mmCIF file of C-alpha atoms in Angstrom:
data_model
loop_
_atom_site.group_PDB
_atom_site.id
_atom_site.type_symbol
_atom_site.label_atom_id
_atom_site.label_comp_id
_atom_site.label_asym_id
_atom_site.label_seq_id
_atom_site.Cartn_x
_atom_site.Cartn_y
_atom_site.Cartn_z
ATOM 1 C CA UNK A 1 231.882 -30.978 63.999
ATOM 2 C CA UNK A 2 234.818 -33.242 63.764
ATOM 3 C CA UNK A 3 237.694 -33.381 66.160
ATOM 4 C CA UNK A 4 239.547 -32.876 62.974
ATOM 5 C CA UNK A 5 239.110 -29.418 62.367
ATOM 6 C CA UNK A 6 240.898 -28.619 65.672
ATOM 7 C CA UNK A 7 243.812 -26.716 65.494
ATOM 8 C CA UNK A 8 246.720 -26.957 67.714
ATOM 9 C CA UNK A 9 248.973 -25.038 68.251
ATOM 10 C CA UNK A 10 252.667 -25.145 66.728
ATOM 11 C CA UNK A 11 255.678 -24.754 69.059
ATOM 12 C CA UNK A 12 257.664 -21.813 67.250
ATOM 13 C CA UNK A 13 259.738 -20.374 70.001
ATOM 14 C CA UNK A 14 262.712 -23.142 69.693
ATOM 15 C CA UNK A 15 263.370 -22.022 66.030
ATOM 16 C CA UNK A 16 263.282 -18.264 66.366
ATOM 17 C CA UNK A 17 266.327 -16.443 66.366
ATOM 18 C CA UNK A 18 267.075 -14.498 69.446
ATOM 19 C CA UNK A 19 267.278 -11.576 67.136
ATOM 20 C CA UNK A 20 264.378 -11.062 65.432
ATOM 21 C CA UNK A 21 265.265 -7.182 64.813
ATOM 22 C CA UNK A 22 268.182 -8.822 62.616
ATOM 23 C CA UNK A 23 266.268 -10.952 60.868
ATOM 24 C CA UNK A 24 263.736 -8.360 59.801
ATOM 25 C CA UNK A 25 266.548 -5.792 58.820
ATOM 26 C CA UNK A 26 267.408 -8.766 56.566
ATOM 27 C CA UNK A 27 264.127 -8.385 54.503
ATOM 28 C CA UNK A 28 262.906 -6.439 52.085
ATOM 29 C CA UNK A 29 260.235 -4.217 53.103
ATOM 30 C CA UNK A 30 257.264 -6.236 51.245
ATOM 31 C CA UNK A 31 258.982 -8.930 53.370
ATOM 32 C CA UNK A 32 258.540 -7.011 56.542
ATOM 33 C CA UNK A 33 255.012 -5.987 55.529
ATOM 34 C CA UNK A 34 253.403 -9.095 55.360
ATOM 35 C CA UNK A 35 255.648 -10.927 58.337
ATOM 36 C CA UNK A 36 254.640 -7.923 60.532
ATOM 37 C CA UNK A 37 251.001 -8.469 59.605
ATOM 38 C CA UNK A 38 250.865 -12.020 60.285
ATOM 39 C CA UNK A 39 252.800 -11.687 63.592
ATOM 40 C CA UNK A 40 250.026 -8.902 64.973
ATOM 41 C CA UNK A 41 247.305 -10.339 63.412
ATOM 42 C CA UNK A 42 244.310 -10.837 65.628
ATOM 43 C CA UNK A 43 240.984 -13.161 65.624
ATOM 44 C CA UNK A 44 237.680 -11.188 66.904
ATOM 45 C CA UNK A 45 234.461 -12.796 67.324
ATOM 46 C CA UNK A 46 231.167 -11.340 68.360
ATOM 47 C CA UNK A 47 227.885 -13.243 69.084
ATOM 48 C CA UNK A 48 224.534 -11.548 70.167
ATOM 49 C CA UNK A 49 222.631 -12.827 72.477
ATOM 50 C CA UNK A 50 222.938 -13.996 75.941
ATOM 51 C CA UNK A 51 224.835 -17.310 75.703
ATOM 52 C CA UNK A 52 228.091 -17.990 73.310
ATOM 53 C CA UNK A 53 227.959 -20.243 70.699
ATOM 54 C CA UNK A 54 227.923 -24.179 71.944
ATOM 55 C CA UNK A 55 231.660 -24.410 70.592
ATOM 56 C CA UNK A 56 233.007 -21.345 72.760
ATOM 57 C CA UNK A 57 230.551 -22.719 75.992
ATOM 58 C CA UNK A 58 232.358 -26.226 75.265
ATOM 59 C CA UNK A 59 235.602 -25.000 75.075
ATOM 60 C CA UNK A 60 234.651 -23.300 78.498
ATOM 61 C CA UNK A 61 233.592 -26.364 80.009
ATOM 62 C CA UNK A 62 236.900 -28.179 78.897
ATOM 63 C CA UNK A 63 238.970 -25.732 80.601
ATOM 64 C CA UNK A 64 236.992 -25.623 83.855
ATOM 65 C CA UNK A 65 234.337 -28.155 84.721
ATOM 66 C CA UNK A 66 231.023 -27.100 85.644
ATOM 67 C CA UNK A 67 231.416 -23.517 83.324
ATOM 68 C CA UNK A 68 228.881 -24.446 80.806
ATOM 69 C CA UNK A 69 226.258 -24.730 84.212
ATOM 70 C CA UNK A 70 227.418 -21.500 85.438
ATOM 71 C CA UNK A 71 227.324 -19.358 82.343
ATOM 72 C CA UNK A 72 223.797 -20.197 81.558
ATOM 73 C CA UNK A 73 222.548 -20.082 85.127
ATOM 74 C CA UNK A 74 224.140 -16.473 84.509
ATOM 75 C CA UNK A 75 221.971 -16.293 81.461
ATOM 76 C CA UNK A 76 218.491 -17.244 83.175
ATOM 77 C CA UNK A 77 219.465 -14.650 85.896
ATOM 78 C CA UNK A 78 219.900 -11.949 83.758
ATOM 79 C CA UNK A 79 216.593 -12.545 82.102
ATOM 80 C CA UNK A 80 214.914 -13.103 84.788
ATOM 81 C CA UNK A 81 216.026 -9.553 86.295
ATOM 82 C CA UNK A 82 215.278 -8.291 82.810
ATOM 83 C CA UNK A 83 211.584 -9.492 82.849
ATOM 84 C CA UNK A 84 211.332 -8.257 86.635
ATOM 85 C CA UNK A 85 212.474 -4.682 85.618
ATOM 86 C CA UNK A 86 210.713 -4.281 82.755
ATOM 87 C CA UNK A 87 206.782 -5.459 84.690
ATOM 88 C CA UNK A 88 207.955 -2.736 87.412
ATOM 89 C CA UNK A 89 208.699 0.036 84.442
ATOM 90 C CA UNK A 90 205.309 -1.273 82.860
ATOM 91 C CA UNK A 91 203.313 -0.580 86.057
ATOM 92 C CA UNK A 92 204.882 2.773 87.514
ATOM 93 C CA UNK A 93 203.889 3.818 83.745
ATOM 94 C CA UNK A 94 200.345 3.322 84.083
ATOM 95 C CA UNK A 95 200.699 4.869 87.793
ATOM 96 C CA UNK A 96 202.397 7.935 85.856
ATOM 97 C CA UNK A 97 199.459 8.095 83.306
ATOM 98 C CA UNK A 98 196.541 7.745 85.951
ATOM 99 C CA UNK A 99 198.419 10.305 87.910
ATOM 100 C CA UNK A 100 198.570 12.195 84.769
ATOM 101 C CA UNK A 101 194.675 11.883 83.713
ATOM 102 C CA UNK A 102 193.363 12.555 87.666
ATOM 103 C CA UNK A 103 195.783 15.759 88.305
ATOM 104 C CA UNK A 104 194.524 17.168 84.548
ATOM 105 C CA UNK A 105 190.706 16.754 85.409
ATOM 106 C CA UNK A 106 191.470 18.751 88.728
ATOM 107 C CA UNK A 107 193.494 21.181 86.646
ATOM 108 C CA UNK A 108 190.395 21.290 84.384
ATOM 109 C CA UNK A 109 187.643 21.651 87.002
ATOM 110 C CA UNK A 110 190.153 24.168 89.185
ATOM 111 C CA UNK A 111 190.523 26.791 85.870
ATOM 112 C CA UNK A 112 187.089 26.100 84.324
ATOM 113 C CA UNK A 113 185.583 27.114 87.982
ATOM 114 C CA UNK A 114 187.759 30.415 87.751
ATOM 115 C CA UNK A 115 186.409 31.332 84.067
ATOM 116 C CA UNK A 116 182.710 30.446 85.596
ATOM 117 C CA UNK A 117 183.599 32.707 88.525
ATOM 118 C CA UNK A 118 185.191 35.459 86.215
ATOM 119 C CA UNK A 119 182.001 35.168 83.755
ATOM 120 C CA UNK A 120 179.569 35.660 86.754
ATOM 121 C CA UNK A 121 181.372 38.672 87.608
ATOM 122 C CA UNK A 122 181.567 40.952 83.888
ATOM 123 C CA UNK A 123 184.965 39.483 82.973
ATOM 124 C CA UNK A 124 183.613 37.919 79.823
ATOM 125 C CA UNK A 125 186.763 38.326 77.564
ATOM 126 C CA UNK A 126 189.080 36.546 80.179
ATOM 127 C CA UNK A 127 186.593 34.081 81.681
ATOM 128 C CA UNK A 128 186.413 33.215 77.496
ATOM 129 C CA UNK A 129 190.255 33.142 77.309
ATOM 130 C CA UNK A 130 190.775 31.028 80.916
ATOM 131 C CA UNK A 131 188.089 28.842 79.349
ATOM 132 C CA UNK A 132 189.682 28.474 75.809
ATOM 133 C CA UNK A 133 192.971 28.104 76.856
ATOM 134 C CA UNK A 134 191.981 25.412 79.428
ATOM 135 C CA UNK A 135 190.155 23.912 76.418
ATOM 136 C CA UNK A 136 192.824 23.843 73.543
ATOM 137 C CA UNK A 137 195.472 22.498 76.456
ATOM 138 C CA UNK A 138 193.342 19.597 77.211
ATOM 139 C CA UNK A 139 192.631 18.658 73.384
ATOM 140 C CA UNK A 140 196.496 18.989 72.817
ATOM 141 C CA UNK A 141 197.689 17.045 75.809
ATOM 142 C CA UNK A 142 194.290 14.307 76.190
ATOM 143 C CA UNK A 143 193.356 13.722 73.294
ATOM 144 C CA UNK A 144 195.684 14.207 70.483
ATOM 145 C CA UNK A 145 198.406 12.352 73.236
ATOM 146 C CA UNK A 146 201.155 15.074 72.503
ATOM 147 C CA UNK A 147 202.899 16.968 74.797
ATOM 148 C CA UNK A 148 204.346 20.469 73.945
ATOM 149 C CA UNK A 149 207.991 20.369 74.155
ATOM 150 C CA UNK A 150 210.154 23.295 73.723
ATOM 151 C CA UNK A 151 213.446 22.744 70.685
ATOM 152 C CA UNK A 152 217.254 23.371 72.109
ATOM 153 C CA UNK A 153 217.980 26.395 70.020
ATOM 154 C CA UNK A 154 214.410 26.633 68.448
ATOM 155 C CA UNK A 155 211.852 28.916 68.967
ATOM 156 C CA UNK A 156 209.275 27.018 67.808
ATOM 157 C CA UNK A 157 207.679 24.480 70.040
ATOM 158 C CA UNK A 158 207.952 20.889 68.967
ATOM 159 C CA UNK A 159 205.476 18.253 69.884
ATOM 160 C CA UNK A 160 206.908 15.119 70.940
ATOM 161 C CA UNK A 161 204.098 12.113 70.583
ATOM 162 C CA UNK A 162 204.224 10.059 73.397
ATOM 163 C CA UNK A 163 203.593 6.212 73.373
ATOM 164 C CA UNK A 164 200.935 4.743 75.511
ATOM 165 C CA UNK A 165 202.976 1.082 75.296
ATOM 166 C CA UNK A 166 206.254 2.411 76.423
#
């Protein structure tokens, strides 16, 4: 980049009128169009990522010494808060899932033991239904990884698949 494509910028303000609602009266109103336009017109630029371009970070550094420094020390910090928020989201997950898998087996054993308990005793058709139910649930939620979710203004049930990576 050459220090030629600067721009600087023009001194206008000693040869405008102190008027300027005369002088636009003055023009037509094509004239007016395109003189308001230029007067309001407006430069907008938008990066992605976590540092400006080298030109902008320059530009920075010109106006206040030691910018460039602090703006990507600001950069490393922020991804370095990033990387420590995401390993703490990644490992209260698999807390959540072990949890999960430990308070379903209990669930399992605790209604399984109460269909046993109700077959001893003659209540065949309800031990079978405890027992089925218990069944299907842990298929649905275990091992087809879905949880039932109920729709906002739906009467069906929707099943939302949940991502073991997330």
């Amino acid at each position: 980049m050459g220090k030629d494509k600067q721009k600087t910028p023009a001194i206008v303000s000693e040869n405008l009128p102190e008027d300027v609602n005369k002088v636009l009266e003055e023009l037509t109103e094509d004239q007016r169009r395109v003189l308001m336009g230029t007067m309001f017109a407006m430069e907008q630029r938008m990066y992605s990522g976590p540092l400006p371009p080298a030109d902008e970070i320059a530009a920075y550094e010109q106006t206040c010494k030691g910018a460039a420094n602090r703006i990507i020390s600001m950069a490393e910090q922020s991804l370095s808060n990033r990387i420590t928020n995401e390993q703490f989201i990644i490992r209260e997950d698999a807390k959540q899932v072990s949890r999960g898998q430990i308070l379903g087996f209990l669930l399992a054993i605790f209604f399984g033991g109460i269909a046993f308990a109700l077959g001893l005793q003659g209540h065949d058709v309800l031990a079978g239904i405890i027992a089925g139910s218990d069944i299907v649930a842990l298929a649905v939620i275990f091992v087809l990884n879905k949880v039932p979710v109920s729709g906002k203004g739906n009467d069906n049930a929707e099943m939302r698949i949940q991502d073991e990576t997330e």
